[in-house]
Tab-separated table of C-alpha atoms and ligand atoms in Angstrom:
chain	number	residue	atom	x	y	z
W	165	UNK	CA	0.000	0.000	0.000
W	166	UNK	CA	1.319	3.455	-0.923
W	167	UNK	CA	2.630	5.836	1.715
W	168	UNK	CA	3.407	9.520	1.499
W	169	UNK	CA	6.608	10.916	2.932
W	170	UNK	CA	6.930	14.631	3.656
W	171	UNK	CA	9.991	16.531	4.842
W	172	UNK	CA	8.454	19.617	6.384
W	173	UNK	CA	9.536	23.178	6.928
W	174	UNK	CA	9.468	24.622	3.388
W	175	UNK	CA	6.957	27.382	2.615
W	176	UNK	CA	5.018	26.309	-0.460
W	177	UNK	CA	4.960	28.760	-3.289
W	178	UNK	CA	3.521	28.700	-6.804
W	179	UNK	CA	0.263	28.010	-8.596
W	180	UNK	CA	-2.171	25.189	-7.904
W	181	UNK	CA	-4.952	24.460	-10.351
W	182	UNK	CA	-8.132	23.564	-8.483
W	183	UNK	CA	-9.884	20.519	-9.942
W	184	UNK	CA	-13.578	19.929	-10.518
W	185	UNK	CA	-15.495	19.199	-7.310
W	186	UNK	CA	-15.739	15.519	-6.381
W	187	UNK	CA	-18.975	16.050	-4.473
W	188	UNK	CA	-20.538	17.873	-7.425
W	189	UNK	CA	-19.300	15.387	-10.032
W	190	UNK	CA	-20.679	12.297	-8.248
W	191	UNK	CA	-24.367	13.372	-8.172
W	192	UNK	CA	-24.044	14.809	-11.685
W	193	UNK	CA	-22.831	11.433	-12.928
W	194	UNK	CA	-25.789	9.747	-11.193
W	195	UNK	CA	-28.123	12.226	-12.926
W	196	UNK	CA	-27.212	10.602	-16.253
W	197	UNK	CA	-29.571	7.761	-15.232
W	198	UNK	CA	-32.516	10.145	-15.585
W	199	UNK	CA	-32.367	10.374	-19.371
W	200	UNK	CA	-31.921	8.116	-22.396
W	201	UNK	CA	-29.849	10.843	-24.063
W	202	UNK	CA	-26.112	11.418	-23.483
W	203	UNK	CA	-24.960	13.759	-20.705
W	204	UNK	CA	-21.556	15.363	-21.257
W	205	UNK	CA	-19.788	16.501	-18.097
W	206	UNK	CA	-16.665	18.629	-18.396
W	207	UNK	CA	-14.098	19.387	-15.637
W	208	UNK	CA	-14.420	15.898	-14.127
W	209	UNK	CA	-11.614	15.300	-11.596
W	210	UNK	CA	-9.383	12.223	-11.828
W	211	UNK	CA	-10.136	10.485	-8.533
W	212	UNK	CA	-10.748	6.971	-7.306
W	213	UNK	CA	-14.289	7.914	-6.154
W	214	UNK	CA	-15.052	8.939	-9.744
W	215	UNK	CA	-13.711	5.540	-10.888
W	216	UNK	CA	-15.998	3.810	-8.347
W	217	UNK	CA	-19.046	5.743	-9.594
W	218	UNK	CA	-18.046	4.911	-13.188
W	219	UNK	CA	-17.896	1.222	-12.271
W	220	UNK	CA	-21.303	1.362	-10.593
W	221	UNK	CA	-22.988	3.228	-13.457
W	222	UNK	CA	-21.444	0.820	-15.983
W	223	UNK	CA	-22.974	-2.085	-14.071
W	224	UNK	CA	-26.344	-0.320	-14.285
W	225	UNK	CA	-25.988	-0.141	-18.072
W	226	UNK	CA	-24.636	3.371	-18.533
W	227	UNK	CA	-21.961	3.710	-21.196
W	228	UNK	CA	-19.281	5.940	-19.666
W	229	UNK	CA	-16.523	7.239	-21.931
W	230	UNK	CA	-13.848	9.909	-21.638
W	231	UNK	CA	-13.830	12.175	-24.732
W	232	UNK	CA	-10.838	14.007	-23.305
W	233	UNK	CA	-9.097	13.519	-19.935
W	234	UNK	CA	-11.707	15.615	-18.098
W	235	UNK	CA	-14.714	15.290	-20.397
W	236	UNK	CA	-16.981	12.417	-19.525
W	237	UNK	CA	-19.865	11.250	-21.693
W	238	UNK	CA	-22.526	9.225	-19.913
W	239	UNK	CA	-25.185	7.506	-21.977
W	240	UNK	CA	-27.978	5.667	-20.167
W	241	UNK	CA	-29.969	4.700	-23.253
W	242	UNK	CA	-31.187	1.578	-21.431
W	243	UNK	CA	-31.053	0.726	-17.730
W	244	UNK	CA	-29.628	-2.812	-17.565
W	245	UNK	CA	-29.787	-3.306	-13.793
W	246	UNK	CA	-31.350	-1.503	-10.846
W	247	UNK	CA	-29.022	-2.931	-8.190
W	248	UNK	CA	-26.160	-1.086	-6.476
W	249	UNK	CA	-24.239	-3.952	-4.894
W	250	UNK	CA	-22.563	-4.014	-1.474
W	251	UNK	CA	-19.092	-4.333	-2.979
W	252	UNK	CA	-19.270	-0.873	-4.505
W	253	UNK	CA	-21.477	0.872	-1.922
W	254	UNK	CA	-19.206	-0.124	0.976
W	255	UNK	CA	-16.256	1.422	-0.888
W	256	UNK	CA	-18.106	4.645	-1.578
W	257	UNK	CA	-21.190	5.862	0.277
W	258	UNK	CA	-22.030	8.312	-2.504
W	259	UNK	CA	-23.216	5.232	-4.478
W	260	UNK	CA	-26.525	5.834	-2.713
W	261	UNK	CA	-27.012	8.727	-5.168
W	262	UNK	CA	-28.281	6.265	-7.800
W	263	UNK	CA	-31.323	5.550	-5.621
W	264	UNK	CA	-33.445	8.577	-6.573
W	265	UNK	CA	-32.669	8.492	-10.323
W	266	UNK	CA	-33.238	4.710	-10.604
W	267	UNK	CA	-36.632	4.826	-8.875
W	268	UNK	CA	-37.665	7.844	-10.952
W	269	UNK	CA	-36.637	6.382	-14.317
W	270	UNK	CA	-36.954	2.597	-13.851
W	271	UNK	CA	-39.587	2.431	-11.082
W	272	UNK	CA	-37.312	0.509	-8.721
W	273	UNK	CA	-33.901	0.412	-7.054
W	274	UNK	CA	-32.090	-2.116	-4.898
W	275	UNK	CA	-29.266	-0.446	-3.053
W	276	UNK	CA	-27.043	-1.989	-0.440
W	277	UNK	CA	-27.218	-0.093	2.856
W	278	UNK	CA	-23.876	1.651	3.262
W	279	UNK	CA	-23.355	0.905	6.967
W	280	UNK	CA	-21.310	3.151	9.282
W	281	UNK	CA	-18.051	4.763	8.329
W	282	UNK	CA	-14.999	6.366	9.914
W	283	UNK	CA	-16.764	9.679	10.587
W	284	UNK	CA	-20.141	8.542	11.923
W	285	UNK	CA	-23.153	6.260	11.547
W	286	UNK	CA	-24.466	8.230	8.557
W	287	UNK	CA	-27.935	6.739	8.058
W	288	UNK	CA	-29.953	7.312	4.837
W	289	UNK	CA	-33.376	7.437	6.501
W	290	UNK	CA	-34.197	10.904	5.077
W	291	UNK	CA	-33.577	9.658	1.527
W	292	UNK	CA	-35.965	6.759	2.172
W	293	UNK	CA	-38.647	8.776	4.002
W	294	UNK	CA	-38.641	11.300	1.165
W	295	UNK	CA	-39.114	8.602	-1.475
W	296	UNK	CA	-41.830	6.982	0.650
W	297	UNK	CA	-43.622	10.334	0.890
W	298	UNK	CA	-43.512	10.416	-2.921
W	299	UNK	CA	-45.361	7.094	-3.032
W	300	UNK	CA	-42.549	4.510	-3.133
W	301	UNK	CA	-42.709	1.246	-1.181
W	302	UNK	CA	-39.612	0.556	0.891
W	303	UNK	CA	-38.449	-2.840	2.070
W	304	UNK	CA	-35.265	-3.574	3.987
W	305	UNK	CA	-33.947	-7.089	3.430
W	306	UNK	CA	-30.546	-8.803	3.434
W	307	UNK	CA	-28.726	-5.527	4.028
W	308	UNK	CA	-30.363	-3.999	0.968
W	309	UNK	CA	-33.044	-1.386	0.654
W	310	UNK	CA	-35.573	-2.265	-2.041
W	311	UNK	CA	-37.528	0.745	-3.287
W	312	UNK	CA	-40.414	0.309	-5.717
W	313	UNK	CA	-42.683	2.779	-7.446
W	314	UNK	CA	-43.952	0.897	-10.511
W	315	UNK	CA	-46.529	3.578	-11.334
W	316	UNK	CA	-44.041	6.396	-10.850
W	317	UNK	CA	-43.467	8.893	-8.045
W	318	UNK	CA	-45.898	11.639	-7.060
W	319	UNK	CA	-44.904	15.133	-5.973
W	320	UNK	CA	-45.274	16.015	-2.301
W	321	UNK	CA	-43.911	18.329	0.380
W	322	UNK	CA	-41.030	16.825	2.294
W	323	UNK	CA	-39.265	18.549	5.159
W	324	UNK	CA	-35.774	17.338	6.022
W	325	UNK	CA	-35.439	16.870	9.819
W	326	UNK	CA	-31.855	18.122	9.478
W	327	UNK	CA	-30.020	19.312	6.406
W	328	UNK	CA	-28.650	16.517	4.228
W	329	UNK	CA	-26.580	17.119	1.107
W	330	UNK	CA	-26.947	13.786	-0.698
W	331	UNK	CA	-30.486	13.441	0.731
W	332	UNK	CA	-31.446	16.694	-1.014
W	333	UNK	CA	-29.687	15.588	-4.202
W	334	UNK	CA	-31.409	12.196	-4.281
W	335	UNK	CA	-34.888	13.653	-3.768
W	336	UNK	CA	-34.209	16.469	-6.228
W	337	UNK	CA	-33.360	13.935	-8.934
W	338	UNK	CA	-36.367	11.770	-8.047
W	339	UNK	CA	-38.734	14.768	-8.039
W	340	UNK	CA	-37.534	15.931	-11.448
W	341	UNK	CA	-39.470	13.028	-13.059
W	342	UNK	CA	-42.324	12.766	-10.502
W	343	UNK	CA	-45.931	13.623	-11.272
W	344	UNK	CA	-46.858	17.119	-10.102
W	345	UNK	CA	-45.111	19.457	-7.707
W	346	UNK	CA	-42.563	18.523	-5.019
W	347	UNK	CA	-41.412	20.954	-2.309
W	348	UNK	CA	-38.205	20.086	-0.494
W	349	UNK	CA	-38.100	22.112	2.711
W	350	UNK	CA	-34.954	22.594	4.832
W	351	UNK	CA	-32.997	21.535	1.753
W	352	UNK	CA	-29.206	21.735	1.565
W	353	UNK	CA	-27.834	24.923	-0.039
W	354	UNK	CA	-24.351	23.572	-0.750
W	355	UNK	CA	-22.840	24.755	-4.063
W	356	UNK	CA	-22.787	21.097	-5.185
W	357	UNK	CA	-26.600	20.944	-4.805
W	358	UNK	CA	-26.895	24.186	-6.782
W	359	UNK	CA	-24.657	22.731	-9.510
W	360	UNK	CA	-26.826	19.623	-9.750
W	361	UNK	CA	-30.052	21.668	-9.886
W	362	UNK	CA	-28.629	23.863	-12.653
W	363	UNK	CA	-27.627	20.798	-14.666
W	364	UNK	CA	-31.061	19.203	-14.164
W	365	UNK	CA	-32.732	22.400	-15.396
W	366	UNK	CA	-30.455	22.325	-18.462
W	367	UNK	CA	-31.737	18.755	-18.975
W	368	UNK	CA	-35.322	20.041	-19.002
W	369	UNK	CA	-36.245	19.871	-15.302
W	370	UNK	CA	-38.299	22.648	-13.708
W	371	UNK	CA	-36.618	23.508	-10.420
W	372	UNK	CA	-36.954	26.860	-8.667
W	373	UNK	CA	-35.627	28.163	-5.365
W	374	UNK	CA	-32.121	26.975	-6.321
W	375	UNK	CA	-29.605	27.997	-3.641
W	376	UNK	CA	-32.339	28.511	-1.017
W	377	UNK	CA	-33.583	26.114	1.644
W	378	UNK	CA	-36.842	25.431	-0.228
W	379	UNK	CA	-36.638	23.772	-3.609
W	380	UNK	CA	-39.806	23.607	-5.705
W	381	UNK	CA	-39.807	21.034	-8.492
W	382	UNK	CA	-42.508	20.739	-11.146
W	383	UNK	CA	-42.162	17.172	-12.398
W	384	UNK	CA	-41.721	16.593	-16.147
W	385	UNK	CA	-42.300	13.441	-18.242
W	386	UNK	CA	-38.769	13.177	-19.553
W	387	UNK	CA	-35.370	14.812	-19.394
W	388	UNK	CA	-32.894	15.211	-22.233
W	389	UNK	CA	-29.113	15.307	-22.555
W	390	UNK	CA	-26.957	18.391	-22.101
W	391	UNK	CA	-23.372	19.548	-21.569
W	392	UNK	CA	-22.448	20.744	-18.098
W	393	UNK	CA	-19.212	22.080	-16.552
W	394	UNK	CA	-18.581	20.796	-13.005
W	395	UNK	CA	-17.888	23.594	-10.470
W	396	UNK	CA	-14.445	23.883	-8.917
W	397	UNK	CA	-13.732	22.027	-5.698
W	398	UNK	CA	-14.181	24.400	-2.738
W	399	UNK	CA	-12.808	21.838	-0.290
W	400	UNK	CA	-9.654	21.355	-2.330
W	401	UNK	CA	-9.303	25.154	-2.582
W	402	UNK	CA	-9.770	25.559	1.189
W	403	UNK	CA	-7.260	22.784	1.844
W	404	UNK	CA	-4.519	24.359	-0.308
W	405	UNK	CA	-5.272	27.795	1.142
W	406	UNK	CA	-4.505	26.241	4.529
W	407	UNK	CA	-1.362	24.600	3.094
W	408	UNK	CA	-0.102	28.057	2.146
W	409	UNK	CA	-1.141	29.362	5.573
W	410	UNK	CA	0.470	26.595	7.633
W	411	UNK	CA	3.805	26.836	5.786
W	412	UNK	CA	3.832	30.658	5.564
W	413	UNK	CA	3.938	30.408	1.761
W	414	UNK	CA	2.128	32.069	-1.147
W	415	UNK	CA	-0.078	30.145	-3.540
W	416	UNK	CA	-2.323	31.160	-6.401
W	417	UNK	CA	-5.350	28.859	-6.364
W	418	UNK	CA	-6.309	28.870	-10.025
W	419	UNK	CA	-10.036	28.543	-10.567
W	420	UNK	CA	-10.945	29.028	-6.873
W	421	UNK	CA	-13.803	31.409	-6.038
W	422	UNK	CA	-14.350	33.409	-2.858
W	423	UNK	CA	-18.106	32.853	-3.177
W	424	UNK	CA	-17.523	29.098	-2.644
W	425	UNK	CA	-15.493	29.531	0.577
W	426	UNK	CA	-16.817	32.759	2.122
W	427	UNK	CA	-16.536	31.800	5.797
W	428	UNK	CA	-13.247	29.911	5.429
W	429	UNK	CA	-11.693	32.943	3.743
W	430	UNK	CA	-13.011	35.261	6.473
W	431	UNK	CA	-11.657	33.038	9.260
W	432	UNK	CA	-8.285	32.605	7.538
W	433	UNK	CA	-8.063	36.389	7.271
W	434	UNK	CA	-8.892	36.716	10.965
W	435	UNK	CA	-6.095	34.253	11.737
W	436	UNK	CA	-3.600	36.455	9.861
W	437	UNK	CA	-3.658	35.083	6.290
W	438	UNK	CA	-4.017	37.421	3.299
W	439	UNK	CA	-6.466	36.419	0.565
W	440	UNK	CA	-6.728	38.428	-2.627
W	441	UNK	CA	-9.168	37.882	-5.471
W	442	UNK	CA	-7.356	37.788	-8.808
W	443	UNK	CA	-8.728	37.240	-12.290
W	444	UNK	CA	-7.412	33.663	-12.357
W	445	UNK	CA	-8.403	32.694	-8.816
W	446	UNK	CA	-7.401	33.406	-5.220
W	447	UNK	CA	-3.929	34.463	-4.103
W	448	UNK	CA	-3.288	33.201	-0.575
W	449	UNK	CA	-0.321	34.468	1.437
W	450	UNK	CA	0.591	33.111	4.853
W	451	UNK	CA	1.639	35.393	7.680
W	452	UNK	CA	5.298	36.109	8.530
W	453	UNK	CA	4.246	35.684	12.177
W	454	UNK	CA	2.483	32.795	13.867
W	455	UNK	CA	-1.224	32.681	13.047
W	456	UNK	CA	-3.781	33.556	15.712
W	457	UNK	CA	-6.107	30.947	17.174
W	458	UNK	CA	-9.654	31.307	15.818
W	459	UNK	CA	-12.679	29.272	16.966
W	460	UNK	CA	-14.689	27.373	14.393
W	461	UNK	CA	-18.013	25.560	14.366
W	462	UNK	CA	-18.924	23.369	11.407
W	463	UNK	CA	-22.287	24.094	9.801
W	464	UNK	CA	-24.130	23.437	6.553
W	465	UNK	CA	-23.300	25.877	3.727
W	466	UNK	CA	-22.699	28.816	3.851
W	467	UNK	CA	-21.208	27.916	7.253
W	468	UNK	CA	-17.781	26.394	7.805
W	469	UNK	CA	-17.677	23.004	6.016
W	470	UNK	CA	-17.160	19.865	8.077
W	471	UNK	CA	-14.934	18.711	5.189
W	472	UNK	CA	-12.416	21.419	6.209
W	473	UNK	CA	-12.550	20.870	9.962
W	474	UNK	CA	-9.580	18.473	10.174
W	475	UNK	CA	-7.432	20.785	8.050
W	476	UNK	CA	-8.359	23.774	10.245
W	477	UNK	CA	-7.321	21.778	13.285
W	478	UNK	CA	-3.867	21.133	11.794
W	479	UNK	CA	-3.563	24.868	11.160
W	480	UNK	CA	-4.678	25.811	14.658
W	481	UNK	CA	-2.195	23.322	16.173
W	482	UNK	CA	0.532	25.844	15.346
W	483	UNK	CA	-1.372	29.075	16.107
W	484	UNK	CA	-0.868	31.307	19.114
W	485	UNK	CA	-3.388	30.924	21.930
W	486	UNK	CA	-6.230	28.452	21.836
W	487	UNK	CA	-8.939	27.562	19.357
W	488	UNK	CA	-12.190	25.761	20.059
W	489	UNK	CA	-13.302	23.596	17.145
W	490	UNK	CA	-16.855	22.259	17.317
W	491	UNK	CA	-18.107	19.572	14.953
W	492	UNK	CA	-21.886	19.698	14.550
W	493	UNK	CA	-22.413	17.566	11.414
W	494	UNK	CA	-20.803	14.182	12.170
W	495	UNK	CA	-20.456	12.563	15.585
W	496	UNK	CA	-17.080	10.907	15.081
W	497	UNK	CA	-15.023	13.271	12.981
W	498	UNK	CA	-12.037	13.712	15.298
W	499	UNK	CA	-10.040	10.647	14.224
W	500	UNK	CA	-7.169	12.916	13.180
W	501	UNK	CA	-6.729	14.220	16.740
W	502	UNK	CA	-4.606	11.351	18.142
W	503	UNK	CA	-2.471	11.398	14.989
W	504	UNK	CA	-1.900	15.172	15.221
W	505	UNK	CA	-1.033	14.703	18.913
W	506	UNK	CA	1.596	12.125	17.888
W	507	UNK	CA	3.216	14.973	15.958
W	508	UNK	CA	3.260	17.160	19.077
W	509	UNK	CA	-0.090	18.957	18.842
W	510	UNK	CA	-1.879	19.794	22.090
W	511	UNK	CA	-5.545	18.925	21.553
W	512	UNK	CA	-8.182	17.829	24.046
W	513	UNK	CA	-11.600	16.555	22.997
W	514	UNK	CA	-14.713	17.443	25.030
W	515	UNK	CA	-17.755	15.824	23.432
W	516	UNK	CA	-18.280	17.419	20.037
W	517	UNK	CA	-15.602	20.081	20.607
W	518	UNK	CA	-11.838	19.980	20.483
W	519	UNK	CA	-9.735	22.507	22.349
W	520	UNK	CA	-6.534	23.159	20.445
W	521	UNK	CA	-3.752	24.891	22.334
W	522	UNK	CA	-1.234	26.052	19.755
W	523	UNK	CA	2.358	24.817	20.006
W	524	UNK	CA	5.358	26.552	18.395
W	525	UNK	CA	6.451	23.473	16.410
W	526	UNK	CA	5.163	20.087	15.250
W	527	UNK	CA	7.523	17.155	14.800
W	528	UNK	CA	7.419	14.647	11.943
W	529	UNK	CA	6.207	11.136	12.828
W	530	UNK	CA	4.744	8.040	11.188
W	531	UNK	CA	0.956	8.558	11.156
W	532	UNK	CA	-2.095	6.733	9.890
W	533	UNK	CA	-4.821	8.166	7.664
W	534	UNK	CA	-8.397	7.240	8.663
W	535	UNK	CA	-10.557	9.097	6.147
W	536	UNK	CA	-10.135	11.514	3.296
W	537	UNK	CA	-10.094	14.820	5.181
W	538	UNK	CA	-8.280	13.422	8.222
W	539	UNK	CA	-5.523	12.240	5.872
W	540	UNK	CA	-5.058	15.612	4.277
W	541	UNK	CA	-4.884	17.311	7.677
W	542	UNK	CA	-1.867	15.088	8.375
W	543	UNK	CA	-0.353	16.206	5.065
W	544	UNK	CA	-0.763	19.840	6.151
W	545	UNK	CA	0.789	19.106	9.546
W	546	UNK	CA	3.641	17.240	7.811
W	547	UNK	CA	4.334	20.200	5.494
W	548	UNK	CA	4.888	22.433	8.513
W	549	UNK	CA	6.549	19.941	10.863
W	550	UNK	CA	10.227	19.654	11.631
W	551	UNK	CA	11.603	16.399	10.201
W	552	UNK	CA	9.857	13.698	8.203
W	553	UNK	CA	6.253	12.549	8.391
W	554	UNK	CA	5.222	9.287	6.765
W	555	UNK	CA	1.480	8.876	6.194
W	556	UNK	CA	0.146	5.408	5.518
W	557	UNK	CA	-3.186	4.377	3.951
W	558	UNK	CA	-3.001	7.166	1.405
W	559	UNK	CA	-5.686	5.548	-0.741
W	560	UNK	CA	-8.017	7.766	1.284
W	561	UNK	CA	-6.326	10.821	-0.278
W	562	UNK	CA	-6.671	9.452	-3.792
W	563	UNK	CA	-10.440	9.331	-3.317
W	564	UNK	CA	-10.725	13.107	-3.188
W	565	UNK	CA	-7.488	14.958	-4.021
W	566	UNK	CA	-6.364	14.824	-7.631
W	567	UNK	CA	-2.569	14.505	-7.908
W	568	UNK	CA	-2.038	15.928	-4.428
W	569	UNK	CA	1.648	15.042	-4.234
W	570	UNK	CA	2.354	16.413	-7.743
W	571	UNK	CA	0.493	19.655	-7.044
W	572	UNK	CA	2.361	20.260	-3.773
W	573	UNK	CA	5.729	19.179	-5.194
W	574	UNK	CA	5.320	21.709	-8.005
W	575	UNK	CA	5.096	24.366	-5.263
W	576	UNK	CA	8.382	23.303	-3.679
W	577	UNK	CA	7.087	20.862	-1.039
W	578	UNK	CA	9.352	17.898	-0.255
W	579	UNK	CA	6.695	15.261	-0.688
W	580	UNK	CA	7.010	11.858	-2.280
W	581	UNK	CA	4.895	8.799	-2.724
W	582	UNK	CA	6.451	5.568	-1.527
W	583	UNK	CA	5.125	2.622	-3.519
V	748	LIG	C1	-22.092	14.924	1.965
V	748	LIG	O1	-22.302	13.705	2.653
V	748	LIG	C2	-20.686	14.867	1.423
V	748	LIG	N1	-20.579	13.750	0.497
V	748	LIG	C3	-19.703	14.725	2.577
V	748	LIG	O2	-18.400	14.768	2.019
V	748	LIG	C4	-19.880	15.910	3.529
V	748	LIG	O3	-19.050	15.749	4.650
V	748	LIG	C5	-21.345	15.996	3.989
V	748	LIG	O4	-22.231	16.038	2.838
V	748	LIG	C6	-21.642	17.223	4.834
V	748	LIG	O5	-21.340	18.380	4.138
V	748	LIG	C7	-20.987	13.918	-0.766
V	748	LIG	O6	-21.469	14.967	-1.177
V	748	LIG	C8	-20.804	12.776	-1.691
V	748	LIG	P1	-25.336	14.627	4.965
V	748	LIG	P2	-23.783	13.271	3.086
V	748	LIG	O7	-26.444	13.751	4.535
V	748	LIG	O8	-24.729	13.812	2.101
V	748	LIG	C9	-27.305	12.985	9.013
V	748	LIG	C10	-16.076	14.227	1.974
V	748	LIG	O9	-15.074	14.160	2.733
V	748	LIG	N2	-28.233	12.239	8.148
V	748	LIG	O10	-25.403	16.063	4.592
V	748	LIG	O11	-23.740	11.810	3.311
V	748	LIG	C11	-25.867	12.496	8.846
V	748	LIG	O12	-25.609	11.354	9.612
V	748	LIG	C12	-17.399	13.924	2.516
V	748	LIG	O13	-15.995	14.507	0.772
V	748	LIG	C13	-29.209	11.451	8.719
V	748	LIG	O14	-29.336	11.365	9.945
V	748	LIG	O15	-23.946	14.025	4.444
V	748	LIG	C14	-25.093	13.710	9.262
V	748	LIG	O16	-25.014	13.769	10.659
V	748	LIG	C15	-17.538	12.922	3.546
V	748	LIG	N3	-30.059	10.770	7.901
V	748	LIG	C16	-25.963	14.874	8.755
V	748	LIG	O17	-27.263	14.327	8.571
V	748	LIG	C17	-29.984	10.857	6.545
V	748	LIG	O18	-30.789	10.217	5.861
V	748	LIG	C18	-25.518	15.492	7.446
V	748	LIG	O19	-25.146	14.480	6.532
V	748	LIG	C19	-28.980	11.662	5.968
V	748	LIG	C20	-28.127	12.355	6.787
C-alpha cells in the first residue's frame, strides 16, 4: 500500500490548479440515469471515487466514456440493472445517489445499505422517508433497501429533519421526473446541490428556489441530454489555502472562487492570512508571524464546512493561543486528533468540541490516515513539521485529491509517494 513521505519546513509557493469538485461530479454522474440521451460533463476530476461511480454506473448499463481527460460522456440509453451492490457501496457511500434516479426512471432500485463509516453512523433514513412520501414502497432485506414505485413517483412536500446534502440531491433527482409538484423544505444549499439543480434544469427539469432552503420542483415526463461544466472544488481550494497558511507560503489557487469559501476565507483572514481575489483565482499568502487561534463551528453551507474541519485543526495546532473547534455535522469526525497529537499537537476533545492549544512546532512522525479529510490534515501538519512525516493508507487521499503530491511538489514541497 502506498505511503506519502513529507519533509516539512518549506513554505510552499507557486500556482495550484483547483480541480472539478468531487462532491458535485458524483451526483451529476448519477443524474445521467434520468435520461436516455447522453450527458456530457466537463471538468471531471481524476479520482478513485469517480472511478468507483463509473464502475457502478457501468454495471447499471450506462456507457461511460472519456472524450478528453476531463470530459466524460454518460449515456444511459437503457437501464440494464437496478441494483447497487454491497461491494461498490461499501467502498463509496455516494453510491446511494443512484437511488433517486433509478426509482424515478426505472420504477425501482435495490441499493445496499452503506453501513457506518470512519466519521459517523451516517444513516440514509431521510432519503428513504422522502421517497416513501412520494409514493414509493420501501423494504429492507438482506442488508439492501428495495424501493419500488412501478406507477411512478408523485410530488409532495417533504421537510428534512436536518439538512442533508446527498439526501437533497437524491430527492431532487427523483422529483424531477415525478408527477406534479414537489417541495423540499430545509434543503441543503451547498454549491454542489446548486450545480446539480442547474444541470437538471439544463436537462429540461423545472426547479426553482435553487440555492435557497426550499426547492420547488414541477415534475416533467422526460429529461434530455446536455453539456455541463462541473464547479471547482471548494474543499480542495480551502485545503490548499490552509497549506499556504500553515507553511507561511504564497499560492495562487487557479479557478478558486471566494463565493464558494466565504466563511473559510473570512476566518483565515482573521487568523492572519491574506487572501486576494485575482482574475485567475485566489492568491493566498501566509503570515510572517504565527497565526492567531480562531474558533470554528462546522455548519451546513454557507457555514464552515465539516470537510475542512480536520485541516483547520492542523492549522490551529501551530497558532498562538487556543482555538475551540466544534463539529456539529458528524459525531465521530475527530479521528485525526490522536495522529496530530503524535506529531506534538496539544488537543483535548470534550464531546463534540476539540480545544486546540497552539504549540510553536510540530515534529514529523509516522501517522495513519483514517478518512479523506483526516488524511489531508496530516499532510498539512507534515508540510509544517520539523523532520519527516510518513502517512500510511493514502488511498483515502486518492479518493478526493487529484494529484495531491504532484500539485504540492510543483510548489516546492518535499513530498514523495512511496510505492
Ligand atoms: C455529503 O455527505 C458529502 N458527500 C460529505 O463529504 C460531507 O461531509 C457531507 O455532505 C456534509 O457536508 C458527498 O457529497 C458525496 P449529509 P452526506 O447527509 O450527504 C445525518 C467528503 O469528505 N443524516 O449532509 O452523506 C448524517 O448522519 C465527505 O468529501 C441522517 O441522519 O452528508 C449527518 O449527521 C464525507 N439521515 C448529517 O445528517 C440521513 O438520511 C448530514 O449528513 C442523511 C443524513
